[in-house]
Short mmCIF file of C-alpha atoms in Angstrom, two decimals:
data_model
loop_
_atom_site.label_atom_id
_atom_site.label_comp_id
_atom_site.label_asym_id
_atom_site.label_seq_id
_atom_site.Cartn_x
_atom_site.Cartn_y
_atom_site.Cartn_z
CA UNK A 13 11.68 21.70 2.74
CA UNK A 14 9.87 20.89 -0.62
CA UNK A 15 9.39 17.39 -0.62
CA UNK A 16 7.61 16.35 -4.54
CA UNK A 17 5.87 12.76 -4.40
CA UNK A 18 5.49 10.36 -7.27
CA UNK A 19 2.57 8.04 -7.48
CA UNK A 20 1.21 5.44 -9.76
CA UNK A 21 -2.37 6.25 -9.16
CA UNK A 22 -3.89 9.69 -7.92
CA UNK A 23 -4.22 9.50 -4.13
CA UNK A 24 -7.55 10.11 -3.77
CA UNK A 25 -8.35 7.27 -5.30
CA UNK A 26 -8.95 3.69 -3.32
CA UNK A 27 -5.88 1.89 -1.84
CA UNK A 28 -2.94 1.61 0.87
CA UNK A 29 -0.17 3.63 -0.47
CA UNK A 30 -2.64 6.65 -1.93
CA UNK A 31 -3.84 6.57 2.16
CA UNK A 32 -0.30 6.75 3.40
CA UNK A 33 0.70 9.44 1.15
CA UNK A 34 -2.49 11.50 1.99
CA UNK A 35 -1.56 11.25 5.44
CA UNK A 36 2.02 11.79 4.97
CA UNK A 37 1.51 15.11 3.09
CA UNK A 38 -0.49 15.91 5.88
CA UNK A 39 1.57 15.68 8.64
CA UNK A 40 4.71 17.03 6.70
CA UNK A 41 2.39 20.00 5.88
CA UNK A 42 1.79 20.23 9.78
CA UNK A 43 5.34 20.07 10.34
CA UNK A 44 6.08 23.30 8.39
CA UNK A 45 6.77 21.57 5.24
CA UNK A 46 5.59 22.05 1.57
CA UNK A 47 4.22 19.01 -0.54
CA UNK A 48 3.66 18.34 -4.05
CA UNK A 49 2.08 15.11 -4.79
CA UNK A 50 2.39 14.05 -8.52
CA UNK A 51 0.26 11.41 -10.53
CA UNK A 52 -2.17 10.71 -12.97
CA UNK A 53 -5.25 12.51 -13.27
CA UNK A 54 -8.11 10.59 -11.93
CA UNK A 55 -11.26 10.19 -14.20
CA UNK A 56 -13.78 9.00 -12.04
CA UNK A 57 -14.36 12.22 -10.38
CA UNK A 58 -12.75 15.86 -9.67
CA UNK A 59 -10.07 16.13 -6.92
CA UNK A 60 -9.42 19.82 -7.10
CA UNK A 61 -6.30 20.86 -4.39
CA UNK A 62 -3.45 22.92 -4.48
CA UNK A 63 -1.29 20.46 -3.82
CA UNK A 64 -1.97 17.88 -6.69
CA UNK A 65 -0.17 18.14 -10.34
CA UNK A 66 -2.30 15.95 -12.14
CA UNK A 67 -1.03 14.39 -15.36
CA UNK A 68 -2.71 13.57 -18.44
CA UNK A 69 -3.92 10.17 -17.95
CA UNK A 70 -5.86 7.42 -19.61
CA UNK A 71 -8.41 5.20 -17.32
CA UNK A 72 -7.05 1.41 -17.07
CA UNK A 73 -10.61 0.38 -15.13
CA UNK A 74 -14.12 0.19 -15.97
CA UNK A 75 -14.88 2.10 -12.79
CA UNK A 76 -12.26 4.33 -14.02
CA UNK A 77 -11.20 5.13 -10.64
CA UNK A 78 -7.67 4.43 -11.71
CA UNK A 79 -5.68 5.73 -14.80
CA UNK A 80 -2.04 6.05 -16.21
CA UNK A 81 0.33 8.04 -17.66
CA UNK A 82 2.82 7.45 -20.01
CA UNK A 83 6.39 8.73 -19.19
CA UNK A 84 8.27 10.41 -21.94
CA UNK A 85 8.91 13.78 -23.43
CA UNK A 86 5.72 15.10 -23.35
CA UNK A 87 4.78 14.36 -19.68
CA UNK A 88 8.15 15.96 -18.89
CA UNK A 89 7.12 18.72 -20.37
CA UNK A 90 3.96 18.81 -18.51
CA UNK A 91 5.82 18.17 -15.21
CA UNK A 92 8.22 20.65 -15.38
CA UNK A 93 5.73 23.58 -16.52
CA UNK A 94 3.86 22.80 -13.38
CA UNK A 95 6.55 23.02 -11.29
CA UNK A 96 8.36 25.86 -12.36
CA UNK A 97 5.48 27.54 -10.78
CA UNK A 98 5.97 26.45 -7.65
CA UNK A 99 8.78 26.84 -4.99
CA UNK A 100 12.55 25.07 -5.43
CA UNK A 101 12.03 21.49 -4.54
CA UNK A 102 14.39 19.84 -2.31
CA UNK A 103 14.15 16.01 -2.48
CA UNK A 104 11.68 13.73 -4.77
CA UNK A 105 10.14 11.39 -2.97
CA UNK A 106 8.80 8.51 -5.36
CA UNK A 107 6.13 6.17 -4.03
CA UNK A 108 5.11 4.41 -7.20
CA UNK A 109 6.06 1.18 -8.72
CA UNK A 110 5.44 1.67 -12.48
CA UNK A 111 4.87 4.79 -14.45
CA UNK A 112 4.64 7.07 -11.64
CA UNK A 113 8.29 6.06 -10.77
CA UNK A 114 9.57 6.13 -13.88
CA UNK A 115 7.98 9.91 -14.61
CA UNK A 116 9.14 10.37 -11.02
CA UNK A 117 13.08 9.50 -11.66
CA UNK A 118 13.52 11.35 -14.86
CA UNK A 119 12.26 14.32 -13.51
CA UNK A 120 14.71 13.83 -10.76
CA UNK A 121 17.50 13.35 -13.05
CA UNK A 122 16.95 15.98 -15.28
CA UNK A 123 17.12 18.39 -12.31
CA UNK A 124 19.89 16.85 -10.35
CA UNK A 125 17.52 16.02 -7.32
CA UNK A 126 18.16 13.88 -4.49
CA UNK A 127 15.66 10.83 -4.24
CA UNK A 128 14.07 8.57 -2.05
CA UNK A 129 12.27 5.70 -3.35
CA UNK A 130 9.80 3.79 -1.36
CA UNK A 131 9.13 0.34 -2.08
CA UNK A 132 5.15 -0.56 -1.58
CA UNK A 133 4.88 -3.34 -3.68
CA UNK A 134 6.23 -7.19 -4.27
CA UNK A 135 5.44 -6.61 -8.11
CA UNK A 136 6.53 -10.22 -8.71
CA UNK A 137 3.95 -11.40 -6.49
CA UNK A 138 1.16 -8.57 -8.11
CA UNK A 139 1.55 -9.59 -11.04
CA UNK A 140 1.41 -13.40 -10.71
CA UNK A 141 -1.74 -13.25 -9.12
CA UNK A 142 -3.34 -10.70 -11.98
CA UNK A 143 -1.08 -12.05 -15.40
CA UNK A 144 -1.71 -15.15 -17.24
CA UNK A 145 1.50 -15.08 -17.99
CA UNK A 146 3.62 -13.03 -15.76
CA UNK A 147 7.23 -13.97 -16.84
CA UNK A 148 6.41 -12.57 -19.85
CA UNK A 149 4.86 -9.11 -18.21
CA UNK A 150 7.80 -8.92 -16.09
CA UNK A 151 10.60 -9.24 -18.95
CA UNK A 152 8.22 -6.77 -21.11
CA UNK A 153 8.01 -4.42 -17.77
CA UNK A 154 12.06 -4.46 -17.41
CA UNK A 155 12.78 -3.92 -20.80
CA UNK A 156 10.43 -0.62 -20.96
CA UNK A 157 11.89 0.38 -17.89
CA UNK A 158 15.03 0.19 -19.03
CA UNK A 159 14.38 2.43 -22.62
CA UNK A 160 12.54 4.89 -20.42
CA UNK A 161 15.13 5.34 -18.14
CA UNK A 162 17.60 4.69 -20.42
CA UNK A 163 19.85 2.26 -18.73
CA UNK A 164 22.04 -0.33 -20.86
CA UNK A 165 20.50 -4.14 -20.90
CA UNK A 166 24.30 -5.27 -20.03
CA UNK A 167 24.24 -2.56 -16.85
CA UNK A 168 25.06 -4.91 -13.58
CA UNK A 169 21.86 -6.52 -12.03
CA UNK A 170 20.25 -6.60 -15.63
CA UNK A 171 17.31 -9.22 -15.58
CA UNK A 172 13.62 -10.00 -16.47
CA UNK A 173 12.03 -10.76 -13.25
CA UNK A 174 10.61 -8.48 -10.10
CA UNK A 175 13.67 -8.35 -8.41
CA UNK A 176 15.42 -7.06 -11.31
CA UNK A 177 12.94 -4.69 -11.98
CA UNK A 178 13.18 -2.96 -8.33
CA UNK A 179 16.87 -2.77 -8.80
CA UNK A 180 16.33 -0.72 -11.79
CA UNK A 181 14.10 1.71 -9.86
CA UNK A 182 16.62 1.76 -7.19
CA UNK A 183 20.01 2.72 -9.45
CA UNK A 184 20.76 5.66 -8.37
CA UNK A 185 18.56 6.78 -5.63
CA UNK A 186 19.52 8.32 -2.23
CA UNK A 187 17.67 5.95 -0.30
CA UNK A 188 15.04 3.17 0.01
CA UNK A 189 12.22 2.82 2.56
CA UNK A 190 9.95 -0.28 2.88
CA UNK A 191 7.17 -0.19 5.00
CA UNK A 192 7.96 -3.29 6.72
CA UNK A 193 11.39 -4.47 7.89
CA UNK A 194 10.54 -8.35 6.42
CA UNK A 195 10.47 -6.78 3.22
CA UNK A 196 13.43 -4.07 3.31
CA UNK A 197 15.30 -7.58 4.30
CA UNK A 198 13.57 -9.36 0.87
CA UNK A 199 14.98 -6.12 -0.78
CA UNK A 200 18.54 -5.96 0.61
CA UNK A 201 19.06 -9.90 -0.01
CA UNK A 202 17.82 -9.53 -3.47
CA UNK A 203 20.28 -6.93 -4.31
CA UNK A 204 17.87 -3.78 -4.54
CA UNK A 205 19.22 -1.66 -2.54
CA UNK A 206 22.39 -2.37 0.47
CA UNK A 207 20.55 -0.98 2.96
CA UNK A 208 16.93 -0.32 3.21
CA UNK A 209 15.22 2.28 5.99
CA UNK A 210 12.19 0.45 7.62
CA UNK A 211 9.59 3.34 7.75
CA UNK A 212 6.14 1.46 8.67
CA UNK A 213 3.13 3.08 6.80
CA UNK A 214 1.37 5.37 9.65
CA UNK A 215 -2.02 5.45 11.25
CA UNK A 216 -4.16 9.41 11.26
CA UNK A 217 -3.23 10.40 14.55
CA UNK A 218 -6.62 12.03 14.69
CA UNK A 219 -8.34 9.59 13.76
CA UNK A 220 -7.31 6.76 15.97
CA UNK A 221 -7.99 8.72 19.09
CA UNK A 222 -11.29 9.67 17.70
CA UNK A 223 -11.47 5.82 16.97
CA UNK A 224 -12.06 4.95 20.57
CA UNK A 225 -10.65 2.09 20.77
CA UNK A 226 -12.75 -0.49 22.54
CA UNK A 227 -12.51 -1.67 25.92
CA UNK A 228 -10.62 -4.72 26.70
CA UNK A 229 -12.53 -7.68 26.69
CA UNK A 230 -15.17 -7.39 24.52
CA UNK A 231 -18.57 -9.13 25.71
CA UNK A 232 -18.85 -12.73 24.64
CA UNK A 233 -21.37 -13.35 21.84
CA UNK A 234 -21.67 -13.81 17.73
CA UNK A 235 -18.32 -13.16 16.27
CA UNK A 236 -17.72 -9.94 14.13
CA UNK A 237 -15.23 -10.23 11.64
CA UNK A 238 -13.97 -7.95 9.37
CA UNK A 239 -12.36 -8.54 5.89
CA UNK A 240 -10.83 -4.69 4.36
CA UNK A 241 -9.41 -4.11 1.20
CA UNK A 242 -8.91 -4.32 -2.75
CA UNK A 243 -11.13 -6.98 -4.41
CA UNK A 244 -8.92 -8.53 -6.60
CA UNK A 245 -7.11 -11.48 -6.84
CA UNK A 246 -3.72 -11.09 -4.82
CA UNK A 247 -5.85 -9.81 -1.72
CA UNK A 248 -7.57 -13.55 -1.92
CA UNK A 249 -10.87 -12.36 -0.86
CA UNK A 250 -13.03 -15.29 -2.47
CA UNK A 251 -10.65 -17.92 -0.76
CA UNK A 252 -11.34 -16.31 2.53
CA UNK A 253 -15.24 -16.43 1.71
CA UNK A 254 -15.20 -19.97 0.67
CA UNK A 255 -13.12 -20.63 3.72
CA UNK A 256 -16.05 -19.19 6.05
CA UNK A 257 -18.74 -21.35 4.51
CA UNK A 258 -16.11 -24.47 4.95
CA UNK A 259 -15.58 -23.56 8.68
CA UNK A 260 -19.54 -23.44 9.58
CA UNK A 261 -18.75 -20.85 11.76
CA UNK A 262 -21.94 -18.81 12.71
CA UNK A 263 -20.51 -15.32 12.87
CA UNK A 264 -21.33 -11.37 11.14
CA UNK A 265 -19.07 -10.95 8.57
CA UNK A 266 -18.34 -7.78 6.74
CA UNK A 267 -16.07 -7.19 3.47
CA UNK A 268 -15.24 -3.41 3.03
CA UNK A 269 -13.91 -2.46 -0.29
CA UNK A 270 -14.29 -2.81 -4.11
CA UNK A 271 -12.64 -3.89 -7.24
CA UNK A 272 -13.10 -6.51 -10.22
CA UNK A 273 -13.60 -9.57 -7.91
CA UNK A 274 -17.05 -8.20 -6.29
CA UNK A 275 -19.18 -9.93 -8.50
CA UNK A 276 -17.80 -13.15 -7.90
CA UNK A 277 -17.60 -12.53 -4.42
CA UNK A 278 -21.47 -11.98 -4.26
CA UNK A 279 -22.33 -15.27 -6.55
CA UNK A 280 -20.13 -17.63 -4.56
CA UNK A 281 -21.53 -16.13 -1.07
CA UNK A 282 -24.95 -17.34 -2.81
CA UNK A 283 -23.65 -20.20 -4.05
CA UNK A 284 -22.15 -21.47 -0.74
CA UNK A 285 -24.99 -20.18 1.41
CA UNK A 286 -22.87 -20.19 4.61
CA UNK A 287 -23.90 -20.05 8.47
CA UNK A 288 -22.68 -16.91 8.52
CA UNK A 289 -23.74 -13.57 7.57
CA UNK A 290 -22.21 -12.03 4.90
CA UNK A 291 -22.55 -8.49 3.78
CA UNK A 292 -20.58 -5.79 1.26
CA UNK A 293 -20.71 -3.03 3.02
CA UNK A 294 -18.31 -1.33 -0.42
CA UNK A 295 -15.67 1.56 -0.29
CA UNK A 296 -15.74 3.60 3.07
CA UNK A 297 -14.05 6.93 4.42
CA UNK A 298 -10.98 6.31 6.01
CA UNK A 299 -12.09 7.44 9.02
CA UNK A 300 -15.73 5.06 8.75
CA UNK A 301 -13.22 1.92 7.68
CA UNK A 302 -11.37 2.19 10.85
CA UNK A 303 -14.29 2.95 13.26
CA UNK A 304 -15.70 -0.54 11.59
CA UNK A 305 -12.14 -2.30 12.61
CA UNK A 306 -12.53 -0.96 15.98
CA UNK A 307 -15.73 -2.28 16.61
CA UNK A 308 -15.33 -5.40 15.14
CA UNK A 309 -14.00 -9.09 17.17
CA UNK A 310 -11.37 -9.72 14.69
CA UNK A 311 -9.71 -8.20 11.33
CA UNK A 312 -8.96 -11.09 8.85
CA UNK A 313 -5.86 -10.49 6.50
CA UNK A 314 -6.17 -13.27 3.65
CA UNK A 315 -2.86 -12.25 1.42
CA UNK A 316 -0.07 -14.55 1.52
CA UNK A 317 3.45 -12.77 0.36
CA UNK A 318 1.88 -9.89 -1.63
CA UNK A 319 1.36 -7.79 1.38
CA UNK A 320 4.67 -5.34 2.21
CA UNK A 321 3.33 -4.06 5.20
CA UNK A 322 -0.15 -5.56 6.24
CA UNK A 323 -1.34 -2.03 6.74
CA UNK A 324 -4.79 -3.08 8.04
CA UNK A 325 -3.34 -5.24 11.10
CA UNK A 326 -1.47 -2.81 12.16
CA UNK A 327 -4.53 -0.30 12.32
CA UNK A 328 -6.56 -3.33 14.04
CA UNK A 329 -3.91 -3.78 16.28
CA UNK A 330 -3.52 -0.15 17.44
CA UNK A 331 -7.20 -0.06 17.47
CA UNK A 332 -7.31 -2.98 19.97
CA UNK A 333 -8.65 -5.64 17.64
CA UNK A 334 -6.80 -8.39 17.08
CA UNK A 335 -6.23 -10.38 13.61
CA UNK A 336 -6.81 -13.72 11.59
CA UNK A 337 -3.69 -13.26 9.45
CA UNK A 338 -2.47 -15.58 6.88
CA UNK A 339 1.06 -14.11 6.01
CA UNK A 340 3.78 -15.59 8.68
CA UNK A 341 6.09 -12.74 7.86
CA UNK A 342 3.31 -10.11 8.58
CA UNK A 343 1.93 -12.41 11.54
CA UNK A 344 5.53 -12.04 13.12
CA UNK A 345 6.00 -8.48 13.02
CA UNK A 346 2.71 -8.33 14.41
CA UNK A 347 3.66 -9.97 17.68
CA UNK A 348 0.36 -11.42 19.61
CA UNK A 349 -3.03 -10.41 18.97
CA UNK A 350 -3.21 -13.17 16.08
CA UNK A 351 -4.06 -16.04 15.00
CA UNK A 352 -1.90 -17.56 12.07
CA UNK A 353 -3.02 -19.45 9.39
CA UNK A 354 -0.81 -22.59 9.12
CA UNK A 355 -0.75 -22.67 5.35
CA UNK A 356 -2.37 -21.10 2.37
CA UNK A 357 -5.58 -23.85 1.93
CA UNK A 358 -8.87 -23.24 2.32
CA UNK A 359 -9.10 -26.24 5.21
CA UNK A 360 -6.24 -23.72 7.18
CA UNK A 361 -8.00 -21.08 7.24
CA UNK A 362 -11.50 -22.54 7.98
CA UNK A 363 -9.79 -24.18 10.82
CA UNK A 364 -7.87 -20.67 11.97
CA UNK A 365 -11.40 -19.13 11.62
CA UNK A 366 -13.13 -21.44 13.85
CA UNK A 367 -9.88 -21.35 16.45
CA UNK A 368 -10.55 -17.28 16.27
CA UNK A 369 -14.49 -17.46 16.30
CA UNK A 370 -14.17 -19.93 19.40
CA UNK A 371 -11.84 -18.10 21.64
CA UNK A 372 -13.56 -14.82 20.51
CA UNK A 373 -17.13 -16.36 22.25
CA UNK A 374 -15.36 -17.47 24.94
CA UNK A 375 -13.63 -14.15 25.92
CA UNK A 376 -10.17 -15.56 25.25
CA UNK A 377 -9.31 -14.16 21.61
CA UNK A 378 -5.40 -12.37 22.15
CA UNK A 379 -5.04 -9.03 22.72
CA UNK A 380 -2.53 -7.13 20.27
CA UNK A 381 0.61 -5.24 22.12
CA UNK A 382 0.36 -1.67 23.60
CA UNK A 383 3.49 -0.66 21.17
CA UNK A 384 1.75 -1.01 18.28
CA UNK A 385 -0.31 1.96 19.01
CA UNK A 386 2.49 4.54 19.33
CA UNK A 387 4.50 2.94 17.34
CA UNK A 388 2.23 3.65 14.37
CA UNK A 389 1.20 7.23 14.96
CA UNK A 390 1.53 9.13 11.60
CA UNK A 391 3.30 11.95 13.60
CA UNK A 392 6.34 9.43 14.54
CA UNK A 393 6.24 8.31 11.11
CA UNK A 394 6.95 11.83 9.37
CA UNK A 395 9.67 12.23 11.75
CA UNK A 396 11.78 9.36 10.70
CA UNK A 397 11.16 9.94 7.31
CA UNK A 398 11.81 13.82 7.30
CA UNK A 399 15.32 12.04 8.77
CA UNK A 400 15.69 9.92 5.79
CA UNK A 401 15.16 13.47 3.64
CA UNK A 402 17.57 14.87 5.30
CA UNK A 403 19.73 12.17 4.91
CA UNK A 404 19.44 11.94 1.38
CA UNK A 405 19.93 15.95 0.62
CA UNK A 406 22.91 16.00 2.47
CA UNK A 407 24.65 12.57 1.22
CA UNK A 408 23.76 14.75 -2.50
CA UNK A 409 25.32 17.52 -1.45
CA UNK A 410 28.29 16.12 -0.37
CA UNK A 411 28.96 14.13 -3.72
CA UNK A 412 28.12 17.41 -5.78
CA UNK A 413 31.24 19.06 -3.74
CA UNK A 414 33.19 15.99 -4.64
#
């Protein structure tokens, strides 16, 4: 089949969901498949391939690493000329959350496509932690949503907060996936969608055998702990650094990653001067990132209820490292191989961070579950979502006949 993905930002560029749908194009392609992945054109540098139809786009960061593009006519127009050049597509699968979904679902809907939507982000959450003043964002994002899509302020499930939002993206699809199955419950109980396919975000196949994951047991000695992802505000990052210098802990601690909270990251780590070691390593390769999580003593997850998955546990835990988490829902669909942060103060997680740096010296830090690491395979991943595609082109095709 001809599977067409939507994003919000081009996937080349730094972050969870452009990783998963790299490596879900992938392993679709490997299964016999043909992918188009759609977004915005990314300014920062040139991402020439085949596969990519990228749309004009203006950059939204100073890094410009990330852009948008405005849905409307004139994209449409660009969208469709670029895929009338390529073969019939069978099902559009949207992974975005803003203008990459709504671009996504009108092209849909002007060909009469079946769609799966998956959900990657609690935008309610996002966009408290980056808007000073988010209700307002959120009715402003709902009532664009609605003009673009055009969809009557008086249709049922109408609102002005997240919630309402995602059911707007979700009238009319075929199906929706979430990544985790504590937030396809969130989505179901919320209204989004009646039933939502749990289709956890995969790990490279390749990758995590090349990974070498290390031998149980790890020598006793200085902690090495590992903090991953987007620099911003929602990710909690300088929490989790003021939280090391609180918990005195004398341990190697690395931050991979970028974004607009690095240079406060830096001045409070020199501000605080803490016992332990603290260095930016920056953006890595995918595969570099999870060779780092392999060798470290612990990953620490600071996000509390942004997170939809908790992608970088789950690689941790497949990798055979276990995790300092401070989300209970993640922490639970983690199973062992944690330690859980009672609550979301700084005094918490110093304390969890000791708890972990103590057992970790000992030789008694948990060790994550066997499952995790097939469970997660990118391979098994494709195949239940190839299942939801299918799914969702016959439930179409059955309607059309009716």
């Amino acid at each position: 089949m001809h599977v067409v993905m939507f994003g919000d930002q081009h996937v080349e560029s730094s972050g969870g969901a452009q990783v998963s749908m790299r490596l879900q194009r992938r392993f679709l392609e490997r299964a016999g498949h043909t992918v188009t992945i759609v977004a915005p054109r990314m300014h920062a540098r040139a991402t020439p391939d085949a596969a990519y139809v990228d749309l004009p786009s203006l950059p939204v960061t100073l890094d410009r690493e990330y852009s948008m593009s405005l849905p409307g006519a004139r994209t449409d127009r660009f969208v469709d000329a670029a895929m009338s050049r390529r073969p019939p597509v069978d099902v559009v699968h949207v992974q975005a959350d803003f203008w990459g979904a709504l671009i996504g679902h009108r092209f849909a809907r002007r060909h009469g496509l079946p769609v799966v939507h998956t959900m990657h982000n609690r935008v309610d959450v996002g966009i408290a932690a980056v808007a000073p003043f988010p209700a307002v964002v959120l009715r402003v994002l709902n009532a664009w949503a609605r003009r673009v899509l055009g969809v009557s302020s008086r249709a049922p499930g109408s609102g002005s907060d997240g919630w309402s939002y995602l059911r707007l993206l979700a009238g009319g699809v075929d199906a929706v996936t979430a990544p985790s199955a504590h937030f396809a419950r969130r989505l179901e109980t919320h209204g989004v969608y009646p039933t939502v396919d749990v289709v956890w975000n995969g790990i490279d196949d390749d990758v995590l055998d090349a990974a070498a994951t290390p031998p149980a047991g790890r020598a006793p000695g200085r902690p090495r702990l590992v903090w991953v992802g987007r620099m911003s505000a929602e990710k909690r990052l300088l929490p989790f650094l003021e939280a090391v210098a609180v918990s005195g802990i004398t341990a190697d601690v690395e931050v991979i990653g970028g974004g607009g909270q690095a240079r406060a990251a830096r001045r409070l780590v020199r501000r605080r001067r803490p016992a332990a070691s603290v260095v930016f390593t920056g953006r890595l390769p995918y595969p570099e990132t999870l060779r780092r999580i392999a060798a470290a003593d612990a990953v620490v997850q600071t996000s509390i209820g942004f997170e939809t998955q908790g992608m970088t546990v789950f690689e941790a835990a497949s990798l055979g490292t276990p995790a300092v988490v401070s989300d209970a829902d993640i922490a639970g669909e983690l199973g062992s191989g944690a330690w859980t942060v009672a609550d979301a103060s700084a005094t918490a997680l110093a304390a969890t961070l000791r708890q972990a740096a103590d057992d970790i010296t000992s030789g008694t830090a948990p060790a994550p579950e066997a499952r995790i690491r097939e469970l997660f395979r990118q391979s098994s991943r494709t195949a239940a979502m190839v299942e939801v595609y299918q799914r969702a082109i016959a439930g179409r095709s059955v309607r059309g006949r009716g």
